[in-house]
Every structure is written in structure tokens, then in C-alpha cells.
Coordinates of C-alpha atoms in Angstrom, one line a residue:
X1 CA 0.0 0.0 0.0
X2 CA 3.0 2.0 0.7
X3 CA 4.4 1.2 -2.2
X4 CA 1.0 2.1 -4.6
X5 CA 0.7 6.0 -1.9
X6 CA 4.4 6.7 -3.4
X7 CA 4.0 6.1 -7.0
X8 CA 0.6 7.7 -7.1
X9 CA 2.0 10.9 -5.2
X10 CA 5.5 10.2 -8.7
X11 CA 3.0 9.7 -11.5
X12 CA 0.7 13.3 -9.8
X13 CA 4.1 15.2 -10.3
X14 CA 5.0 13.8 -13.7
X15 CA 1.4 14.6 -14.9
X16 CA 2.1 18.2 -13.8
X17 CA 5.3 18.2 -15.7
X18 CA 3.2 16.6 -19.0
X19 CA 0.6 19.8 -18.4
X20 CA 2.9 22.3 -18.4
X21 CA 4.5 21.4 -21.6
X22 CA 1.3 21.3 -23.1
X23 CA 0.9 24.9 -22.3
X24 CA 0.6 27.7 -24.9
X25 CA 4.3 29.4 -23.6
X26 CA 5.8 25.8 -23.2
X27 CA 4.5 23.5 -26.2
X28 CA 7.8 25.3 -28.7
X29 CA 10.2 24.3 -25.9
X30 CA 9.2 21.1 -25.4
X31 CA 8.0 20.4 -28.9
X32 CA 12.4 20.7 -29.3
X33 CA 13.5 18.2 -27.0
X34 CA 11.6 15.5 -29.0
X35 CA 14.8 13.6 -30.8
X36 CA 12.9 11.0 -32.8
X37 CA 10.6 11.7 -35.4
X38 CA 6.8 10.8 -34.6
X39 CA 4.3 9.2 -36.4
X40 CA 1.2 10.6 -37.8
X41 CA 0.0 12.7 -34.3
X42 CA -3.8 12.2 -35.0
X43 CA -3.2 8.2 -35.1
X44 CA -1.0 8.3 -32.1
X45 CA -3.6 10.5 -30.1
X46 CA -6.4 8.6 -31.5
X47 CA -4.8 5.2 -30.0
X48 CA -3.8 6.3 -26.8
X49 CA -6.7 8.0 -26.1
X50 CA -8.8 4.8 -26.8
X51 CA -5.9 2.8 -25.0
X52 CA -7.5 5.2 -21.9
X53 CA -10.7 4.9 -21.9
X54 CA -9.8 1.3 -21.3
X55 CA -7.3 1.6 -18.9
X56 CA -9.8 4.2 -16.8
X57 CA -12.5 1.6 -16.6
X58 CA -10.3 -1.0 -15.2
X59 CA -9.1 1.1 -12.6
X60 CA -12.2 2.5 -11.5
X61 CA -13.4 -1.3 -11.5
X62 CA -10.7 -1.7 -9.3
X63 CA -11.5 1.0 -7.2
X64 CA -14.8 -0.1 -6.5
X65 CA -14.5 -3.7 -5.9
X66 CA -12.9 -4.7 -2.6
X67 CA -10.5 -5.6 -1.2
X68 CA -8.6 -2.3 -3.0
X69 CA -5.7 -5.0 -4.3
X70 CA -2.3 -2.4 -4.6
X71 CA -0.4 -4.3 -6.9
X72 CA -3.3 -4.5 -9.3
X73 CA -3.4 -0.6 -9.4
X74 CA 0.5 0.1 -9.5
X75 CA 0.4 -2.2 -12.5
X76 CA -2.5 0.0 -14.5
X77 CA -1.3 3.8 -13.1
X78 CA 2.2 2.1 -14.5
X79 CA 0.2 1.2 -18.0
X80 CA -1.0 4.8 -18.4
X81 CA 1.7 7.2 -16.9
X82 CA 4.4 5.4 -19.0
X83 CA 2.8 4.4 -22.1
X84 CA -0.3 5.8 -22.8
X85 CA 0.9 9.5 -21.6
X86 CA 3.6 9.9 -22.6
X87 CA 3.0 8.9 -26.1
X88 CA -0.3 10.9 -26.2
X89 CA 2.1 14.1 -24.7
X90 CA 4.8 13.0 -27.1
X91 CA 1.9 13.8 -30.2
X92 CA 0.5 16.2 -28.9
X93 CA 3.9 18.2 -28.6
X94 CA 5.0 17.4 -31.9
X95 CA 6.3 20.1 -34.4
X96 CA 6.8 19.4 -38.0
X97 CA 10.9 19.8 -38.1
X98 CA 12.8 21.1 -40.9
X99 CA 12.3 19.6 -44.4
X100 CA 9.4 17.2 -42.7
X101 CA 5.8 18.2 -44.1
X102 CA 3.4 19.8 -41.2
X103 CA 0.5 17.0 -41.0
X104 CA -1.5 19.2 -38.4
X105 CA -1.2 22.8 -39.1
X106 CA -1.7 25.4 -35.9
X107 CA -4.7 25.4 -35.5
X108 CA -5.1 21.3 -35.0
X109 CA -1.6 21.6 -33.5
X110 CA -3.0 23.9 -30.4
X111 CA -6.7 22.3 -30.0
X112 CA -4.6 18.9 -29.6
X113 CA -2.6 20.3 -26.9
X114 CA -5.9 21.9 -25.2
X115 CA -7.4 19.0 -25.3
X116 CA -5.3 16.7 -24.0
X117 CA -4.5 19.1 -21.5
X118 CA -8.0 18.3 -20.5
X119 CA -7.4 14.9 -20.5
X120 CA -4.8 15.2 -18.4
X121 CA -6.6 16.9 -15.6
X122 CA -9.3 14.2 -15.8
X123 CA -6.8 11.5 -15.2
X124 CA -5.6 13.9 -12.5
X125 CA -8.7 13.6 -10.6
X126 CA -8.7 9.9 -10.9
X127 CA -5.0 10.1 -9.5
X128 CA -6.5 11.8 -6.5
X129 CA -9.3 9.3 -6.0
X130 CA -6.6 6.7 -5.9
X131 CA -4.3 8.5 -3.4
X132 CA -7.2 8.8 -1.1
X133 CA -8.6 5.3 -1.2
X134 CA -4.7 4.0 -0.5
X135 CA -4.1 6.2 2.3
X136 CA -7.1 5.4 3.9
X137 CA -6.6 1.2 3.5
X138 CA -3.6 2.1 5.4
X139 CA -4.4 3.9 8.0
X140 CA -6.9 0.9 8.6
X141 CA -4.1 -1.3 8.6
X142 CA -5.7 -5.4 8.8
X143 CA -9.3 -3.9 9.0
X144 CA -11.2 -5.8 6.5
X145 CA -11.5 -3.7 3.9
X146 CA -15.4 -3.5 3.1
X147 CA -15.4 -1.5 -0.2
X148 CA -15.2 2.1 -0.8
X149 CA -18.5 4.4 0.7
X150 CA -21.6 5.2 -1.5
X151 CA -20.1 9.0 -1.4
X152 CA -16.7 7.3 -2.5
X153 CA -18.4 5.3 -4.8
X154 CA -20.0 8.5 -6.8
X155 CA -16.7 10.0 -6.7
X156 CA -15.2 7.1 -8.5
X157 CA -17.9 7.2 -11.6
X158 CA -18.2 10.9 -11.5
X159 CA -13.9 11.4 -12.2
X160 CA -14.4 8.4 -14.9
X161 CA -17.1 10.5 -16.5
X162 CA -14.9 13.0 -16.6
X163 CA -11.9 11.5 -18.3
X164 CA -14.6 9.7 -21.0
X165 CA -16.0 12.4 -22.0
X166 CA -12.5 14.5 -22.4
X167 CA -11.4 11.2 -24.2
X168 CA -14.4 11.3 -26.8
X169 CA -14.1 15.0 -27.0
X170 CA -10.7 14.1 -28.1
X171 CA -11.5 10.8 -30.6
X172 CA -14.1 13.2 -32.0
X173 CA -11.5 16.2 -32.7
X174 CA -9.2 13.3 -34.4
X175 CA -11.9 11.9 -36.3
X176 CA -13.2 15.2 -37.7
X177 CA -9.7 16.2 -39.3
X178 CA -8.2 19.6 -39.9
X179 CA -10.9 20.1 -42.0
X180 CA -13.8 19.7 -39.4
X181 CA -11.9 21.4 -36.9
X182 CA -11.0 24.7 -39.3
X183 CA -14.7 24.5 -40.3
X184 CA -15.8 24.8 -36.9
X185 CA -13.6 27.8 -35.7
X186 CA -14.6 29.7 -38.8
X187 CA -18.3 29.2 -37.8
X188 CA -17.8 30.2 -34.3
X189 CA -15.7 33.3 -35.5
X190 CA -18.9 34.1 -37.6
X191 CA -21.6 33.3 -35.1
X192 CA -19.5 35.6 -33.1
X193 CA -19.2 38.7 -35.5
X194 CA -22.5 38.5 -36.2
X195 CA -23.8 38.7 -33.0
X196 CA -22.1 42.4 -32.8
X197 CA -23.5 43.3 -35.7
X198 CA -27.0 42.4 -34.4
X199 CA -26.1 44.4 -31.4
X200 CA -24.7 47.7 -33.4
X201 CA -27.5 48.0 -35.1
X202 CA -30.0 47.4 -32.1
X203 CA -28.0 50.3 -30.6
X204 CA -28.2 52.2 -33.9
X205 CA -32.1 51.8 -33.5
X206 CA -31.9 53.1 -29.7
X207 CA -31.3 56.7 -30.6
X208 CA -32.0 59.5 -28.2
X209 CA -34.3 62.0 -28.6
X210 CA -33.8 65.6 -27.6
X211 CA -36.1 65.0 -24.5
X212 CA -33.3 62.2 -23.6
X213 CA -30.9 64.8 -24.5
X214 CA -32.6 67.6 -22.1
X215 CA -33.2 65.1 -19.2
X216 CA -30.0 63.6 -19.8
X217 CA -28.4 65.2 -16.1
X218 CA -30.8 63.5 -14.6
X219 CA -34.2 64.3 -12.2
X220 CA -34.2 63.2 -8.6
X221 CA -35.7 59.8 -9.9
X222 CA -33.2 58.5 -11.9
X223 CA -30.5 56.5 -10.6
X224 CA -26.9 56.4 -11.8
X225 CA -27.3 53.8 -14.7
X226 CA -29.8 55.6 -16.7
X227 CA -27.1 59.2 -16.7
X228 CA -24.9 57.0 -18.1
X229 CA -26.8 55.1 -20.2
X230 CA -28.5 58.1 -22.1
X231 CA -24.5 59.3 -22.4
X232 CA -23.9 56.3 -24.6
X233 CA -26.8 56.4 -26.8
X234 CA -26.8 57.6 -30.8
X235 CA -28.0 61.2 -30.4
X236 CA -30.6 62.0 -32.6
X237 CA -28.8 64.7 -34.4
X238 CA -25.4 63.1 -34.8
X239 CA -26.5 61.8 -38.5
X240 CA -23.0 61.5 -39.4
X241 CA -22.2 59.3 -36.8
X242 CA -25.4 57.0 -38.4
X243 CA -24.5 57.3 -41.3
X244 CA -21.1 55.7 -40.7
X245 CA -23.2 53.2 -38.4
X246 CA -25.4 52.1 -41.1
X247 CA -22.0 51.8 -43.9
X248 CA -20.2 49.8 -41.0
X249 CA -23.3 47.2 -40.4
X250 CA -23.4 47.1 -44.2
X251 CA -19.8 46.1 -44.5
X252 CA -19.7 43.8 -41.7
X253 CA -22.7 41.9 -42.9
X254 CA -20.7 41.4 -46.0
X255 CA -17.5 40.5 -44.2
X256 CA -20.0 37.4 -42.7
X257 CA -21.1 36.7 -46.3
X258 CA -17.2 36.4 -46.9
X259 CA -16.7 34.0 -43.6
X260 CA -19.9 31.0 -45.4
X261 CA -18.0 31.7 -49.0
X262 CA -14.8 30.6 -47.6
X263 CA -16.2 27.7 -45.5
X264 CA -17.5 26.2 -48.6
X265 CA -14.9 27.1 -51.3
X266 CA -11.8 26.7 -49.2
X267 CA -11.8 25.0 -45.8
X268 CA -14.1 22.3 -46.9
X269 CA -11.9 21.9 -49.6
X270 CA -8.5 21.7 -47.8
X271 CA -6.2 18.6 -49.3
X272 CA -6.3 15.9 -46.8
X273 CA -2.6 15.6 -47.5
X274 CA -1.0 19.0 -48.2
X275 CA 1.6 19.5 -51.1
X276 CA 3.5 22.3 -52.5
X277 CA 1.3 24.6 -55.2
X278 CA 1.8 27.7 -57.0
X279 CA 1.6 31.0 -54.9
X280 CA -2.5 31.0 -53.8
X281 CA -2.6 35.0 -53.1
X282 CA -2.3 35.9 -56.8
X283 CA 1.4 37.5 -56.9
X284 CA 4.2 35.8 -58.9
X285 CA 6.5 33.9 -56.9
X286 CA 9.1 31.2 -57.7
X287 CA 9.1 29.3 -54.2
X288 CA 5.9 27.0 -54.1
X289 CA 3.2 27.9 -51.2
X290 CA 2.3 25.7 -48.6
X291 CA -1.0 25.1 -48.3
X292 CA -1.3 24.6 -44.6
X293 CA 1.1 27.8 -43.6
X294 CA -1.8 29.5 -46.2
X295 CA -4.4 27.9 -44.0
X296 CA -2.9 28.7 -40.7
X297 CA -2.5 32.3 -41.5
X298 CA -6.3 32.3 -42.9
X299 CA -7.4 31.3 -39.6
X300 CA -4.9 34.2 -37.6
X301 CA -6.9 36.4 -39.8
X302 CA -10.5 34.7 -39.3
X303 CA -10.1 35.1 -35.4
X304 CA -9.1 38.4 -35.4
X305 CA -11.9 40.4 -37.3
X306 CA -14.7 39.6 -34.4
X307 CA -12.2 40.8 -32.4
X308 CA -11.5 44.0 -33.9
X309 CA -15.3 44.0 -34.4
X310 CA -15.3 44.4 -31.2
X311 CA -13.1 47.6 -31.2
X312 CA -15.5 48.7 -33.7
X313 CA -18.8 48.5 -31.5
X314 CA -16.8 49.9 -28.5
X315 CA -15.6 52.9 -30.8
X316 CA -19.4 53.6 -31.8
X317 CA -20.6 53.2 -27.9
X318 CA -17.7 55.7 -27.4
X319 CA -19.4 58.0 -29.8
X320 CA -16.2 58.2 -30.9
X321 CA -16.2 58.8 -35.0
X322 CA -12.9 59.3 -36.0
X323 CA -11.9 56.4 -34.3
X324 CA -14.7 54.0 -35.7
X325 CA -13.5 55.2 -39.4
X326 CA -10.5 53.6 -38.3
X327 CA -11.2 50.9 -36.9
X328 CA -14.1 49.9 -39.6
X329 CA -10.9 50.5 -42.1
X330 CA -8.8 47.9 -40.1
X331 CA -11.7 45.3 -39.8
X332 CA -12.5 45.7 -43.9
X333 CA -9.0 45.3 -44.7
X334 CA -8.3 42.1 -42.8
X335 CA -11.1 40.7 -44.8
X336 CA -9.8 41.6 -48.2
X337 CA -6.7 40.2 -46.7
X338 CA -8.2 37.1 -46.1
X339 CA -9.7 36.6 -49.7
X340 CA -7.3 37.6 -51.4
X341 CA -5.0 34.9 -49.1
X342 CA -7.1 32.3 -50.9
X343 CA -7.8 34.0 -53.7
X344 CA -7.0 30.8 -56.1
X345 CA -7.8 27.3 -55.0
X346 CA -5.7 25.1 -52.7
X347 CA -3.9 23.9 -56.6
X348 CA -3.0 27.4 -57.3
X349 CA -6.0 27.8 -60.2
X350 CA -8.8 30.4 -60.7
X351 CA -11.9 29.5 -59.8
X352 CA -15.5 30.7 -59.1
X353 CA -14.4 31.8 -56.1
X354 CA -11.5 33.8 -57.4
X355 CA -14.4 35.6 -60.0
X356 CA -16.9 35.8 -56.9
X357 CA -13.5 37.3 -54.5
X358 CA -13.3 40.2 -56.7
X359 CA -17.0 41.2 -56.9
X360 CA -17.3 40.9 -53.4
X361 CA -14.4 43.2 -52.8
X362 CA -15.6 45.6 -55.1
X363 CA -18.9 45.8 -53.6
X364 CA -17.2 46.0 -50.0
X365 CA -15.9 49.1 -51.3
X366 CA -18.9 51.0 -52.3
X367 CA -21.0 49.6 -49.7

């Protein structure tokens, strides 16, 4: 029992060392120290990750079926730390070196490592369960050990739960692709930057009227929420101010037309296994373009317009013109940068939506 408290309290600390390279600042770093080349990542995760959903329900079986037998458990905490882990960690840290083709891009490369960070604290949890159930067979010393408590017992299915469900989250993410996964952000970027332009032009629609303005220092009834409230609404007279609010939630709605044109005409349409092509952003080069740096940058540039959307709203809530102008400039010119980025297909061709790129930038301009 001794023996199983000591190893659990080893394999807690190595699990913390297998987090931490996981992290955003230490995945590069650790991604370095890996000598030998690794297989495909998304077969490695995939295995491991099934490999511990098996190993997890044996060792909660074990946990819950008395007498808690320490050998048994040593041997399975053993199976996972050492094998399963570390390869998964291994994967998961896994940077395409020089001269080796990237198989998982950025974007697959750091959901991996979030993910199985998540694993990780799910197995941590079962690590815990573990410690406690030894410590307290020893403290009973020859009591005969009659099984773990109903409380215990919860504890035991509820931390298995939560490594299954990390696990599947995981197989799922694997079993999806770079494709799936890409598709996915892009949606969520748009769901997002379409949300603040549903609430830019609510506030548009909110404007004061000049008995807001006149009662805007407020009457003896009004509490401190509605002065500042009425500060930050579209006065009535400041048409230039909604006129620029009106262009902006033009633009932006075409910026989200932008977002479904490039889910269907380029991230659905992503090589499964990436090669070499002519430059894709329409400029004569003699070095070939890979497509999954193209695809990684893409992606920089589809996270970051809801974000400088976001700078937008806050520059019209500001009632801050000048500032808006600039900002709506930014946003419109990271989408142009993003279509023309793809401008030809993932072969380096024209297409329809090379044709459909240019319209839509056109009309972007004179919206």
C-alpha cells in the first residue's frame, strides 16, 4: 500500500510536468526536446486516447471492488503514466521539423494540446481518487476492507465520467480532421461577428431624442445607470455618426457573407494531404506555397476580425467617430486580406471563387 501511496503521489508530479509542456508558452520548448521523429500525431492521439478509456474503466473497477488489491493498481497507473501519456504528450507536442511536411497545421496543433490538457486533468482527478482510497486502507491497517462508501463510490464514476468524456471530445477532434476542426472555428468566428453586428445595429435603432438629451443630467428619480446610459446612446442629431453606423453594419454583414463563402470554397476543400502549389494570393513567386502555412494564416486572420469587431462597436458606444473610421478601415482590410490569401484554389487555379472574390471586394468598397 505503501508502495502504490508513493508512485501515485511520482505519477501526480510527472502529470504536472506533461501539463505544463502542453501549455501555450511551453509546447515550442518542449515540442524541441523531442529527438525521434513521430508518427502521424492524429493516429497516435487517437490510440492512446482509446488505449485510456480502457485503462480508466479498469481502474475504477478496481476501485470499487474490494478488497482495493495495490499491486493490481500500481500495474495499471504504471500502464498509463508510461505508455499511454507519454506517447499521447509526445503527439501532442509534436512540431513538423525542418524539411518534414506539417501533417496538423496550428490550428489542430494547439486544440490537440488543449485537449489533451483536459485529458490530463481528468486522469488527474482519478490520481486523486486513488491517493485517497490507498491512504485510507492504510491507515486501517488489517481492517477488513469492506469496499469504498456510496459517497466514494459516486466520486469514483463521477472522475471516470470526466476523463470519458475529455477522451471522446478528443476521438471526436481526431476523427473530424483539420478540416472539421477549421470549419468549426470559422463558424464560431462568424456566429461571433455576427452577434455584434446584431447588437450595433440594435444600438443604432436606440437613438436618443432631444427630451433624452434635455433630461440627460438626470431628475431626482433617476438612478446612476440611466445618466450614463443616455451618455452612450446615438443622439438624434449626430446623423454623421449614423451614417457611418449604417455603412459599418453594411460592410460587416458582407464581411460574414465572406466567412460561409470561404467555408464552402476553401476550408471544406482543404487537401487531406498538403503538397506544394503555385503561390495561392495571386502575386508571382518562384518558391511554391504551402497550403497549410496559407491555412494557418487564414485562420490568424478569421479570429481576429470579431475581435476587432469588437473595437468597432466599442468605438461607436464611445461615440467616438474618428476612431470607428479607423477601426471599420482595419476590420475591412483584414477581410480583403483574407480573400485575397485564398484568392486561387488550394492547386493554385482560378476559380469561381476567385471571380466571386473580386465582386465581393468591389462591392465591400462602395458599400
Amino acid at each position: 500500500m505503501r508502495s502504490l501511496i508513493d508512485l501515485t503521489k511520482t505519477t501526480q508530479t510527472l502529470l504536472t510536468h506533461y501539463q505544463s509542456s502542453l501549455s501555450p508558452s511551453q509546447a515550442t520548448q518542449a515540442s524541441l526536446e523531442i529527438s525521434s521523429p513521430q508518427p502521424n500525431p492524429l493516429e497516435t492521439i487517437k490510440a492512446t486516447t482509446t488505449l485510456l478509456k480502457s485503462h480508466t474503466t479498469t481502474l475504477s473497477l478496481l476501485l470499487l471492488t474490494p478488497p482495493l488489491t495495490p499491486s493490481a493498481v500500481i500495474s495499471k497507473i504504471g500502464d498509463v503514466s508510461s505508455g499511454v501519456l507519454s506517447a499521447m504528450v509526445a503527439a501532442a507536442s509534436s512540431t513538423a521539423q525542418q524539411g518534414q511536411k506539417d501533417e496538423l497545421g496550428e490550428s489542430m496543433r494547439t486544440e490537440l494540446r488543449a485537449q489533451v490538457r483536459r485529458v490530463l486533468s481528468g486522469w488527474g482527478e482519478v490520481l486523486a481518487l486513488v491517493l485517497r482510497f490507498a491512504e485510507r486502507r492504510e491507515e486501517e491497517g488489517k481492517k477488513k476492507d469492506d469496499g469504498p462508501t456510496e459517497a466514494a463510490k459516486q466520486d469514483v464514476l463521477a472522475a471516470t465520467g470526466v476523463v470519458w468524456e475529455a477522451c471522446d471530445a478528443l476521438l471526436r477532434t481526431c476523427a473530424d480532421g483539420i478540416v472539421g476542426l477549421v470549419v468549426k472555428k470559422a463558424e464560431e468566428y462568424r456566429s461571433v461577428l455576427l452577434d455584434a453586428v446584431e447588437e450595433l445595429k440594435e444600438w443604432g435603432e436606440d437613438v436618443e431624442s432631444e427630451e433624452d438629451e434635455d433630461e440627460g443630467l438626470g431628475s431626482d428619480g433617476e438612478d446612476e445607470d440611466d445618466i450614463f446610459g443616455a451618455a452612450n446612446k446615438l443622439g438624434k442629431g449626430n446623423t454623421e455618426l449614423k451614417v457611418l453606423l449604417d455603412s459599418s453594419v453594411k460592410k460587416l454583414k458582407m464581411v460574414g457573407i465572406l466567412y460561409q463563402a470561404l467555408i464552402k470554397r476553401r476550408l471544406k476543400t482543404f487537401p487531406k494531404m498538403s503538397t506544394p502549389t503555385n503561390n495561392t494570393n495571386g502575386e508571382t513567386s518562384d518558391e511554391p506555397t504551402d497550403p497549410m502555412r496559407v491555412l494557418d494564416k487564414l485562420m490568424v486572420i478569421l479570429k481576429d476580425i470579431p475581435e476587432t469587431v469588437d473595437d468597432l462597436a466599442s468605438a461607436f458606444y464611445d461615440l467616438d467617430d474618428n476612431q470607428a473610421k479607423t477601426t471599420l478601415d482595419k476590420t475591412c482590410k483584414k477581410a480583403k486580406s483574407a480573400a485575397g490569401l485564398v484568392r486561387q484554389s488550394w492547386k493554385g487555379q482560378d476559380d469561381e471563387f476567385t471571380t466571386w472574390s473580386e465582386k465581393w471586394s468591389g462591392m465591400l468598397e462602395g458599400a
